[in-house]
XYZ file of C-alpha atoms in Angstrom:
711
model
C 50.361 14.109 21.510
C 46.623 14.829 21.207
C 45.270 14.361 17.686
C 42.419 16.189 16.029
C 40.345 13.006 16.099
C 40.727 12.784 19.861
C 39.622 16.404 20.219
C 36.613 16.021 17.930
C 35.138 12.492 17.798
C 32.875 13.536 14.904
C 35.838 13.804 12.520
C 36.500 10.637 10.490
C 39.884 9.346 9.286
C 40.859 9.276 5.618
C 39.563 6.066 4.005
C 41.868 3.823 1.974
C 40.934 2.471 -1.480
C 40.054 -0.895 0.082
C 38.145 0.584 3.030
C 34.536 -0.659 3.285
C 31.893 1.799 2.169
C 29.941 1.017 5.351
C 31.964 0.648 8.541
C 31.224 -2.332 10.769
C 29.734 -0.227 13.580
C 26.696 0.589 11.440
C 25.972 -2.971 10.235
C 23.469 -5.047 12.203
C 24.380 -8.570 13.275
C 21.956 -10.304 10.901
C 22.781 -8.280 7.783
C 24.363 -10.435 5.062
C 24.361 -8.026 2.123
C 27.785 -7.843 0.427
C 29.874 -4.778 1.176
C 31.474 -2.460 -1.377
C 34.964 -1.001 -1.202
C 35.762 2.712 -1.360
C 37.390 2.355 -4.799
C 34.462 0.462 -6.362
C 32.537 2.148 -9.199
C 29.269 1.237 -7.468
C 28.584 1.604 -3.765
C 25.919 -0.671 -2.329
C 24.092 0.520 0.759
C 22.810 -3.007 1.383
C 24.783 -3.362 4.660
C 22.607 -0.549 6.073
C 19.271 -1.993 4.904
C 17.413 -4.496 7.083
C 13.882 -3.693 5.897
C 12.914 -6.617 3.613
C 10.612 -4.471 1.459
C 13.382 -2.029 0.502
C 15.344 -2.474 -2.706
C 19.104 -2.798 -2.430
C 20.122 0.137 -4.568
C 23.558 1.539 -5.167
C 25.388 4.758 -5.858
C 26.940 4.722 -9.337
C 29.996 6.948 -9.556
C 29.857 6.970 -13.358
C 27.089 9.566 -12.902
C 29.446 11.949 -11.126
C 31.715 14.226 -13.181
C 35.301 12.999 -12.988
C 36.515 16.379 -11.737
C 34.393 16.070 -8.578
C 34.713 12.354 -7.854
C 37.489 12.512 -5.258
C 35.752 15.260 -3.304
C 32.241 13.779 -3.451
C 33.405 10.238 -2.667
C 34.989 11.464 0.544
C 31.978 13.562 1.593
C 29.525 10.762 0.722
C 31.610 8.239 2.675
C 31.631 10.660 5.619
C 27.825 10.954 5.432
C 27.412 7.163 5.330
C 29.670 6.572 8.326
C 29.563 9.818 10.272
C 27.204 11.838 12.414
C 26.424 15.535 12.317
C 27.479 17.413 15.420
C 24.787 18.265 17.986
C 25.781 21.922 17.591
C 24.765 21.698 13.921
C 21.372 20.199 14.794
C 20.562 22.384 17.791
C 19.011 25.353 15.987
C 17.409 23.404 13.178
C 14.068 21.647 12.820
C 13.030 19.174 15.482
C 13.077 16.407 12.882
C 16.753 17.027 12.089
C 18.921 13.973 12.765
C 22.649 13.367 12.847
C 22.137 10.366 10.555
C 19.414 9.673 8.025
C 17.999 6.524 6.470
C 19.886 4.674 3.697
C 17.303 5.798 1.158
C 17.778 9.436 2.143
C 21.567 9.004 1.973
C 21.281 7.667 -1.561
C 18.950 10.461 -2.661
C 21.225 13.063 -1.063
C 24.368 11.780 -2.795
C 22.555 11.709 -6.136
C 21.480 15.315 -5.602
C 25.104 16.250 -4.923
C 26.038 14.650 -8.253
C 23.405 16.754 -10.025
C 24.886 19.840 -8.406
C 28.343 18.772 -9.608
C 27.082 18.421 -13.196
C 25.443 21.851 -12.942
C 28.703 23.372 -11.687
C 30.736 21.765 -14.483
C 28.385 23.295 -17.065
C 29.438 26.675 -15.635
C 33.140 25.938 -15.797
C 33.501 25.079 -12.072
C 35.597 21.963 -11.377
C 36.166 22.250 -7.606
C 33.538 22.263 -4.866
C 35.650 24.770 -3.002
C 34.802 27.293 -5.718
C 31.041 26.948 -5.093
C 30.353 30.381 -3.609
C 27.252 31.787 -1.922
C 26.259 33.414 -5.229
C 26.404 30.070 -7.013
C 24.352 28.516 -4.231
C 21.727 31.251 -4.732
C 21.639 30.588 -8.463
C 21.247 26.842 -7.974
C 18.552 27.389 -5.328
C 16.651 29.532 -7.828
C 16.656 26.619 -10.324
C 15.009 24.413 -7.692
C 12.364 27.057 -7.070
C 11.667 27.519 -10.775
C 11.109 23.796 -11.422
C 7.546 23.830 -10.081
C 8.173 21.535 -7.127
C 6.097 21.664 -3.960
C 7.258 23.710 -1.007
C 7.925 20.606 1.080
C 9.960 19.022 -1.722
C 12.143 22.104 -2.230
C 12.679 22.347 1.521
C 13.899 18.734 1.560
C 16.315 19.415 -1.303
C 17.734 22.471 0.472
C 18.364 20.418 3.615
C 20.153 17.762 1.537
C 22.325 20.388 -0.123
C 23.139 21.929 3.255
C 24.375 18.531 4.411
C 27.032 18.659 1.665
C 28.590 21.612 3.471
C 28.023 20.063 6.912
C 29.620 16.689 6.125
C 32.475 18.324 4.247
C 33.476 19.906 7.554
C 33.620 16.451 9.145
C 35.704 14.823 6.402
C 39.395 14.101 6.705
C 40.198 16.552 3.898
C 37.560 19.316 3.619
C 37.229 20.930 0.210
C 35.966 24.186 1.722
C 32.595 24.506 -0.012
C 30.725 27.623 1.106
C 27.815 27.495 3.511
C 24.507 27.720 1.597
C 22.839 31.095 2.144
C 19.465 29.538 3.006
C 21.086 27.850 5.996
C 22.451 31.123 7.317
C 19.663 33.518 6.298
C 16.572 31.322 6.314
C 14.939 29.365 3.519
C 11.777 31.398 2.820
C 13.261 33.239 -0.162
C 14.140 29.903 -1.780
C 10.781 28.182 -1.193
C 7.486 28.337 -3.087
C 4.642 30.141 -1.375
C 2.865 28.263 1.388
C -0.417 26.547 0.524
C 0.792 25.123 -2.763
C 1.064 21.501 -3.773
C 0.932 18.795 -1.135
C 3.833 17.092 0.504
C 3.262 13.721 -1.048
C 2.267 12.081 2.233
C -0.694 9.807 2.855
C -3.140 12.705 3.013
C -2.147 13.845 -0.484
C -2.689 10.430 -2.113
C -5.961 10.000 -3.910
C -8.041 7.119 -2.521
C -9.018 4.383 -4.941
C -12.600 5.009 -6.012
C -15.360 2.775 -4.663
C -16.197 1.714 -8.239
C -12.694 0.270 -8.537
C -12.030 -0.867 -4.977
C -15.306 -2.756 -4.660
C -14.857 -5.311 -7.449
C -11.095 -5.435 -6.861
C -11.683 -6.485 -3.257
C -14.433 -8.918 -4.280
C -12.083 -10.690 -6.702
C -9.222 -10.706 -4.190
C -11.347 -12.275 -1.448
C -12.935 -14.670 -3.955
C -9.537 -15.921 -5.105
C -8.325 -16.392 -1.519
C -11.457 -18.046 -0.165
C -12.969 -19.881 -3.156
C -10.173 -20.605 -5.623
C -7.003 -20.934 -3.549
C -7.346 -24.676 -2.875
C -7.547 -25.454 -6.598
C -4.605 -23.179 -7.380
C -2.378 -24.558 -4.620
C -3.124 -28.128 -5.697
C -2.433 -27.272 -9.330
C 0.861 -25.639 -8.392
C 1.936 -28.682 -6.379
C 1.124 -30.959 -9.319
C 2.887 -28.667 -11.809
C 6.012 -28.659 -9.650
C 5.881 -32.442 -9.374
C 5.648 -32.789 -13.149
C 8.465 -30.287 -13.702
C 10.705 -32.179 -11.308
C 9.835 -35.465 -12.993
C 10.660 -34.066 -16.429
C 13.977 -32.651 -15.219
C 14.979 -35.911 -13.529
C 13.745 -38.227 -16.291
C 16.208 -40.515 -18.061
C 15.779 -42.293 -21.381
C 14.047 -45.639 -20.878
C 12.231 -48.193 -23.004
C 8.989 -48.095 -21.047
C 8.735 -44.322 -21.314
C 9.575 -44.455 -25.005
C 6.775 -46.938 -25.653
C 4.265 -44.835 -23.712
C 5.415 -41.757 -25.621
C 4.923 -43.453 -28.992
C 1.378 -44.494 -28.088
C 0.590 -40.965 -26.849
C 1.941 -39.189 -29.932
C 0.471 -41.652 -32.429
C -2.978 -41.021 -30.970
C -2.490 -37.259 -31.255
C -1.462 -37.446 -34.905
C -4.020 -40.106 -35.896
C -7.002 -38.405 -34.272
C -6.059 -34.861 -35.256
C -6.362 -33.879 -31.599
C -5.045 -30.587 -30.193
C -1.327 -30.792 -29.430
C -0.115 -29.801 -25.922
C 1.446 -26.392 -26.425
C 2.756 -23.367 -24.596
C 3.477 -19.753 -25.449
C 7.122 -18.764 -25.178
C 8.705 -15.530 -26.400
C 5.587 -14.735 -28.420
C 5.548 -18.065 -30.261
C 3.475 -21.226 -29.799
C 5.721 -24.178 -29.014
C 5.273 -27.888 -28.394
C 5.095 -28.586 -24.624
C 7.932 -31.116 -24.467
C 8.460 -31.029 -20.692
C 4.771 -31.622 -19.971
C 4.627 -34.558 -22.376
C 7.823 -36.014 -20.890
C 6.449 -35.871 -17.360
C 3.075 -37.263 -18.478
C 4.464 -40.252 -20.382
C 7.570 -40.998 -18.283
C 9.936 -40.486 -21.208
C 12.964 -38.211 -21.042
C 12.860 -34.722 -22.526
C 15.451 -35.806 -25.106
C 13.247 -38.721 -26.192
C 10.297 -36.360 -26.523
C 12.242 -33.891 -28.671
C 13.433 -36.635 -31.024
C 9.933 -38.079 -31.379
C 8.424 -34.624 -31.847
C 10.777 -34.012 -34.764
C 9.706 -37.276 -36.422
C 6.028 -36.442 -36.107
C 6.491 -32.752 -37.029
C 4.867 -31.772 -33.729
C 6.302 -28.229 -33.550
C 4.320 -27.382 -36.691
C 1.212 -29.210 -35.507
C 1.368 -27.432 -32.137
C 1.345 -24.067 -33.895
C -1.595 -25.134 -36.089
C -3.788 -26.749 -33.432
C -2.459 -25.816 -29.995
C -4.074 -27.560 -27.059
C -3.991 -27.313 -23.281
C -1.662 -29.110 -20.901
C -4.358 -30.381 -18.569
C -3.374 -31.142 -14.999
C -5.031 -34.020 -13.216
C -6.189 -31.934 -10.267
C -9.871 -31.332 -9.579
C -11.709 -28.051 -10.111
C -13.801 -27.470 -6.986
C -14.012 -23.680 -6.844
C -17.166 -21.915 -7.979
C -17.945 -18.486 -9.390
C -21.633 -17.549 -9.411
C -22.509 -21.191 -8.745
C -20.522 -22.614 -11.679
C -17.015 -24.139 -11.880
C -14.580 -21.279 -12.262
C -12.685 -23.020 -15.098
C -12.908 -26.195 -17.194
C -9.481 -27.436 -16.117
C -6.188 -26.214 -14.721
C -3.270 -25.912 -17.116
C 0.331 -26.882 -16.436
C 1.678 -23.642 -17.889
C -0.862 -21.401 -16.164
C -0.183 -22.643 -12.631
C 2.671 -20.206 -12.001
C 0.616 -17.219 -13.193
C -2.320 -18.267 -11.007
C -0.013 -18.555 -7.992
C 1.239 -15.046 -8.733
C -2.359 -13.793 -8.810
C -3.133 -15.665 -5.585
C -0.237 -13.954 -3.821
C -1.457 -10.608 -5.133
C -5.007 -11.297 -3.946
C -3.694 -12.120 -0.473
C -1.628 -8.921 -0.467
C -4.638 -6.800 -1.460
C -6.737 -8.407 1.265
C -4.111 -7.867 3.955
C -3.207 -4.332 2.930
C -6.737 -3.051 2.544
C -8.423 -4.753 5.499
C -5.746 -4.068 8.120
C -4.730 -0.495 7.311
C -1.072 -1.551 7.383
C 1.529 0.483 5.597
C 2.978 -1.352 2.611
C 6.333 -2.073 4.245
C 4.565 -3.367 7.361
C 2.498 -5.858 5.370
C 5.489 -6.946 3.317
C 7.425 -7.517 6.545
C 4.957 -10.086 7.951
C 6.301 -13.581 8.538
C 4.758 -17.016 8.720
C 3.348 -17.514 12.201
C 2.651 -13.802 12.773
C -1.092 -14.408 13.272
C -1.616 -17.491 15.477
C -5.071 -18.761 16.300
C -6.197 -17.257 19.630
C -6.463 -19.655 22.538
C -9.559 -19.758 24.773
C -9.240 -18.018 28.123
C -10.224 -19.456 31.501
C -13.909 -18.835 30.710
C -13.671 -20.560 27.347
C -13.940 -17.333 25.349
C -11.779 -16.981 22.264
C -10.378 -13.550 21.485
C -9.564 -11.870 18.201
C -6.838 -12.822 15.790
C -3.904 -10.444 16.212
C -0.997 -9.847 13.848
C 2.313 -9.419 15.615
C 4.828 -7.989 13.210
C 7.207 -5.115 12.684
C 6.722 -1.449 11.895
C 9.380 0.784 10.375
C 8.420 4.384 9.745
C 9.127 6.015 13.109
C 11.501 3.472 14.669
C 14.705 5.028 16.011
C 17.480 3.838 18.322
C 18.593 5.367 21.607
C 20.465 8.066 19.700
C 17.412 9.020 17.673
C 18.713 7.424 14.454
C 16.473 5.529 12.053
C 16.490 1.735 12.544
C 16.206 0.153 9.111
C 15.074 -3.199 10.480
C 12.201 -1.619 12.410
C 10.820 -3.085 15.637
C 7.895 -5.243 16.666
C 4.814 -3.103 17.085
C 3.695 -2.691 20.696
C 0.046 -2.756 19.686
C -0.665 -5.663 17.312
C -2.926 -5.274 14.308
C -6.418 -6.763 14.523
C -7.100 -9.311 11.766
C -10.673 -9.886 10.615
C -11.641 -13.180 9.009
C -10.694 -12.440 5.353
C -7.236 -11.325 6.497
C -6.728 -14.463 8.580
C -7.666 -16.609 5.586
C -5.259 -14.686 3.350
C -2.436 -15.203 5.853
C -3.203 -18.920 6.062
C -2.955 -19.180 2.276
C 0.369 -17.337 2.290
C 1.669 -19.624 5.032
C 1.049 -22.579 2.713
C 3.133 -20.890 0.023
C 6.276 -19.916 1.954
C 8.506 -21.957 4.305
C 7.916 -21.844 8.057
C 9.167 -18.609 9.588
C 9.794 -16.998 6.200
C 8.459 -13.661 5.005
C 4.884 -14.118 3.821
C 5.797 -12.197 0.661
C 9.303 -13.632 0.297
C 10.456 -12.433 -3.115
C 12.290 -15.623 -4.060
C 9.317 -17.859 -3.202
C 6.836 -15.578 -4.978
C 8.942 -15.675 -8.158
C 7.016 -18.709 -9.337
C 8.738 -18.703 -12.720
C 12.001 -19.191 -10.809
C 14.014 -17.124 -13.255
C 15.729 -14.712 -10.845
C 17.455 -14.646 -7.496
C 15.793 -12.164 -5.138
C 16.374 -11.083 -1.567
C 13.914 -9.816 1.021
C 10.230 -9.436 0.262
C 8.348 -8.319 -2.811
C 8.914 -4.616 -3.455
C 6.088 -2.053 -3.701
C 6.834 -1.390 -7.387
C 6.638 -5.110 -8.143
C 3.390 -5.384 -6.204
C 1.887 -2.526 -8.209
C 2.616 -4.384 -11.462
C 1.129 -7.546 -9.987
C -2.050 -5.664 -9.072
C -2.337 -4.511 -12.699
C -1.913 -8.109 -13.911
C -4.415 -9.394 -11.344
C -6.933 -6.776 -12.477
C -6.544 -7.899 -16.095
C -7.062 -11.549 -15.075
C -10.138 -10.671 -12.991
C -11.690 -8.753 -15.884
C -11.107 -11.639 -18.307
C -12.632 -14.070 -15.826
C -15.589 -11.755 -15.164
C -16.258 -11.534 -18.904
C -16.020 -15.319 -19.289
C -18.656 -15.774 -16.579
C -20.907 -12.970 -17.785
C -20.314 -10.922 -14.619
C -20.047 -7.553 -16.309
C -21.140 -5.791 -13.109
C -18.048 -7.158 -11.370
C -15.533 -5.905 -13.927
C -12.833 -3.643 -12.466
C -12.746 -0.297 -14.278
C -9.674 1.887 -14.662
C -9.157 4.210 -11.717
C -9.365 7.886 -12.764
C -6.331 8.696 -10.608
C -4.029 6.140 -12.190
C -2.586 2.797 -11.173
C -3.745 1.171 -7.946
C -0.464 1.532 -6.109
C -0.239 -0.359 -2.785
C 0.428 2.879 -0.892
C -3.026 4.183 -1.885
C -4.893 1.373 -0.143
C -4.312 2.651 3.379
C -5.997 5.986 2.733
C -8.644 4.239 0.650
C -9.681 2.164 3.661
C -10.024 5.286 5.816
C -11.957 7.051 3.024
C -14.405 4.190 2.655
C -14.933 3.734 6.389
C -15.616 7.456 6.790
C -18.033 7.629 3.854
C -19.512 4.109 3.799
C -20.134 3.887 0.035
C -22.603 1.376 -1.341
C -22.155 -1.084 -4.176
C -19.661 -3.927 -4.108
C -17.536 -2.267 -1.437
C -20.411 -2.508 1.014
C -20.956 -6.139 0.028
C -17.294 -7.020 0.470
C -16.778 -5.631 3.975
C -18.917 -4.337 6.825
C -17.358 -0.944 7.360
C -18.978 -0.214 10.682
C -17.679 -3.493 12.102
C -14.234 -2.880 10.648
C -14.075 0.622 12.093
C -14.824 -0.778 15.538
C -12.032 -3.324 15.124
C -9.523 -0.748 13.941
C -10.407 2.110 16.273
C -8.147 1.490 19.283
C -9.571 4.548 21.024
C -12.714 2.587 21.813
C -11.808 -1.092 21.387
C -11.778 -3.016 24.649
C -8.412 -2.915 26.355
C -6.922 -0.287 24.074
C -8.698 2.895 25.187
C -5.543 4.531 26.530
C -3.347 3.828 23.511
C -1.822 6.676 21.539
C -3.645 8.231 18.576
C -1.347 7.307 15.742
C -1.122 4.968 12.794
C -4.293 4.424 10.809
C -6.423 6.317 13.300
C -4.922 9.663 12.324
C -5.659 8.878 8.668
C -9.193 7.863 9.655
C -9.629 11.141 11.545
C -8.601 13.065 8.422
C -11.051 11.219 6.186
C -13.865 11.552 8.738
C -13.210 15.295 8.982
C -13.200 15.660 5.184
C -16.424 13.634 4.946
C -18.064 15.819 7.625
C -17.055 18.965 5.740
C -18.573 17.545 2.543
C -21.782 16.733 4.453
C -21.958 20.319 5.748
C -21.422 21.706 2.251
C -24.121 19.393 0.885
C -26.579 20.515 3.542
C -25.870 24.179 2.737
C -26.530 23.500 -0.945
C -29.835 21.734 -0.230
C -31.095 24.536 1.990
C -30.139 27.169 -0.591
C -32.077 25.111 -3.168
C -35.213 25.449 -1.016
C -35.303 22.111 0.780
C -36.856 21.816 4.230
C -35.255 20.254 7.293
C -36.651 18.353 10.289
C -35.429 16.920 13.570
C -34.741 18.010 17.140
C -31.210 19.010 16.160
C -32.227 20.763 12.923
C -31.297 24.299 13.979
C -28.040 23.028 15.438
C -27.326 21.318 12.106
C -27.938 24.572 10.222
C -25.546 26.417 12.505
C -22.899 23.698 12.118
C -23.291 23.735 8.343
C -22.810 27.513 8.327
C -19.696 27.379 10.543
C -17.939 24.356 9.008
C -14.890 25.427 6.961
C -14.267 24.477 3.340
C -11.352 22.031 2.890
C -11.054 22.099 -0.905
C -7.401 22.372 -1.923
C -6.155 22.201 1.663
C -3.860 19.617 3.164
C -5.569 18.571 6.397
C -3.204 17.705 9.232
C -4.043 14.893 11.690
C -3.924 17.287 14.663
C -6.362 19.680 12.977
C -8.684 16.805 12.053
C -8.707 15.566 15.655
C -9.574 19.053 16.959
C -12.243 19.452 14.273
C -13.945 16.188 15.255
C -13.713 16.978 18.970
C -16.217 19.884 18.571
C -19.069 18.063 20.247
C -22.407 18.929 18.651
C -20.857 20.854 15.748
C -19.859 18.050 13.355
C -22.242 16.632 10.736
C -22.009 12.983 9.692
C -23.883 11.693 6.664
C -25.576 8.286 7.016
C -26.845 7.354 3.550
C -28.005 3.910 4.744
C -30.402 5.476 7.284
C -31.282 8.495 5.073
C -30.283 11.099 7.658
C -27.542 13.390 8.918
C -26.215 12.913 12.441
C -25.416 16.071 14.434
C -23.226 14.096 16.787
C -23.423 14.885 20.492
C -21.996 12.300 22.849
C -24.388 12.926 25.734
C -27.518 12.403 23.603
C -26.257 9.850 21.048
C -28.010 6.506 21.404
C -25.127 4.802 19.568
C -22.371 6.178 21.854
C -20.059 3.523 23.266
C -17.705 5.545 25.473
C -17.389 9.202 26.557
C -14.318 9.504 24.331
C -16.140 8.880 21.034
C -15.794 11.703 18.517
C -17.893 10.119 15.741
C -21.140 8.156 15.649
C -21.395 4.427 15.041
C -23.263 4.776 11.771
C -23.969 1.064 11.371
C -25.728 1.135 14.779
C -27.956 4.164 14.186
C -30.990 4.008 16.513
C -34.394 5.324 15.296
C -35.659 8.221 17.387
C -32.198 9.534 18.278
C -32.371 13.277 18.925
C -29.134 13.813 16.954
C -30.777 12.822 13.651
C -31.995 15.367 11.087
C -33.493 14.871 7.646
C -34.032 16.984 4.538
C -36.527 16.569 1.716
C -33.894 14.569 -0.191
C -33.750 12.067 2.663
C -37.553 11.757 2.736
C -37.603 11.112 -1.007
C -34.931 8.427 -0.527
C -36.969 6.753 2.200
C -40.024 6.507 -0.066
C -37.970 5.214 -3.001
C -36.427 2.579 -0.758
C -39.882 1.569 0.493
C -41.117 1.263 -3.091
C -38.146 -0.960 -3.965
C -38.814 -3.195 -0.945
C -42.478 -3.562 -1.929
C -41.412 -4.759 -5.372
C -39.243 -7.437 -3.792
C -42.019 -8.385 -1.371
C -44.415 -9.051 -4.239
C -42.320 -12.093 -5.223
C -41.414 -13.293 -1.700
C -42.963 -16.129 0.372
C -45.808 -15.057 2.681
C -43.778 -14.775 5.919
C -40.962 -12.850 4.272
C -43.476 -10.731 2.349
C -45.119 -9.539 5.572
C -41.775 -8.564 7.128
C -40.738 -6.659 4.021
C -44.056 -4.787 3.898
C -43.666 -3.801 7.556
C -40.171 -2.488 6.839
C -41.480 -0.466 3.894
C -44.244 1.003 6.069
C -41.697 2.075 8.715
C -39.719 3.892 6.028
C -42.821 5.671 4.732
C -43.766 6.618 8.286
C -40.350 8.177 8.801
C -40.797 10.166 5.575
C -44.275 11.285 6.670
C -42.887 12.411 10.036
C -40.359 14.540 8.204
C -43.060 16.117 6.032
C -45.153 16.932 9.109
C -42.325 18.496 11.145
C -40.097 20.003 8.459
C -39.574 23.748 8.152
C -37.891 26.020 5.669
C -34.915 27.828 7.238
C -35.529 31.559 7.340
C -39.311 31.238 7.366
C -41.524 32.053 10.333
C -42.748 28.451 10.726
């Protein structure tokens, strides 16, 4: 006899109470996360998660009304283990998939629970009684909540899947088809052009005033202070192990008595630590230092009333490691403390993460997925030339299997990331922290306090908190060294979340701000390294990843340049240069982007308008009306933007306004002031540079015209 399951392979059998929440067919071979049973009050989706940066969250059935639990458990189990029919997907969006990621499954099931609570408030206790009218009413609540259009559209798709997976379950409850699925979703969505989608283009970049000193302190900790911190951590671990393994002995007791008697007799500061808001005697440190057992130390401390003395005159627990690092030419600290070693290691890991995230353009999950050995030193080729450092690691966002389903564990990226020197140094520091082959940001290893048992890598939320703590440490250290200009201010757009760094890099490359950002990284060089459209050997690669984000920021910067030029001309400024009239036309025709979400495809088309895109170069005091055939900086015929750090004087694409001429003269005046205190040879070179700048300003004054005038 032919069964229904044989007729329709998309139908799933009825699960038993002890059935696994995730069937074996969906679990990868290396996944070791414990499985939940169907009857459990909490369902873990860990067996579906292979991305180390993802948290292992669960679905708590206590949040579902009791009246709906049997129905929603079955539909949720069907979603976790089933696939939507191709006939369901055929007439829907191209991005529609028969299975979604574990995170989307969890969010979808939680939305279903919210719907169930909403239905119960209206006296409905069976999903089968959810009619089209009730669907319309619930859809109206989503619309009225002020969410973005993209967000509401996502919620409607998730609600539609409740109906779709119910049809595939072993015992359908008969919930009605949502009207937006049958009639179209426009009536249930906010008007187009509203709030952004929440993607990378909608995230605010970290301001240059924040990113500059933050990057300076991150690179400083990795390059200048890491050796001291790693040595201190090794010594602190050795002392901790010695204290834990110590046994009562006469020699240690005698050494302890001499040590404590000297403290009490001389009125010296008592080794102390802060614990739970109170100052306490550092018994473990003293035990490891003297060779006595912790029990012997506690008994002696009681005799000498050391807990009270520690609170009255607390002192450091000085490690015997050397301080070799320097800040502004001075030792960065007087000594390294036993109880501060773990916190410094935490800051060192954060500094390495900031360096890697910001200077590679990696997505957060890509950086957190790097492993020890991912960036080997390049070997010389047959001609003895050594290539660039490359990072070979995994990417996750768009990885799907042969059926088009999301692969949680990702895949190794075909095109490796290019690592510049600060990134290589950060990776080498991380490789000294974690075991060979381990995740560079292994959560268990980076829990230097050792108080919890973690799996996978550090999570983005944890990294955000660590960045806040690192910022506080950097500001305290800057104040201690009198480096007020290197303090990290609060960002006006909120916390420096790791996900903001990727767009921040593109923003800074496109706009080349000055200040500490310019000191910390050469943006022109970095753009060349990151731009695979022009880098040697990669010219035919696809335009995705960071390059699309860079296109967006370059397009936004060009639009701002055009708007600025329009404002200057309206204010009466003059303009000069062979391409001046072309610049005026481009400024007039360039659209305004304020309040618009710029798509990567639009940005690429915008930049491809040869001779109609304006690029500001504040370092050279000019605007570039970029044309490939006349650009003296052009590297290949495919370039869509100038190489601003290689701007060549006399290029016919350059135009200047009166503001630029004023800037040239101010820069020349500043150089002359420096030259007055320089040695003779340097003084002559500086004066020649200042004269070239004044000559460029004079050339502008001689050739400039006022748009709309007859001259």
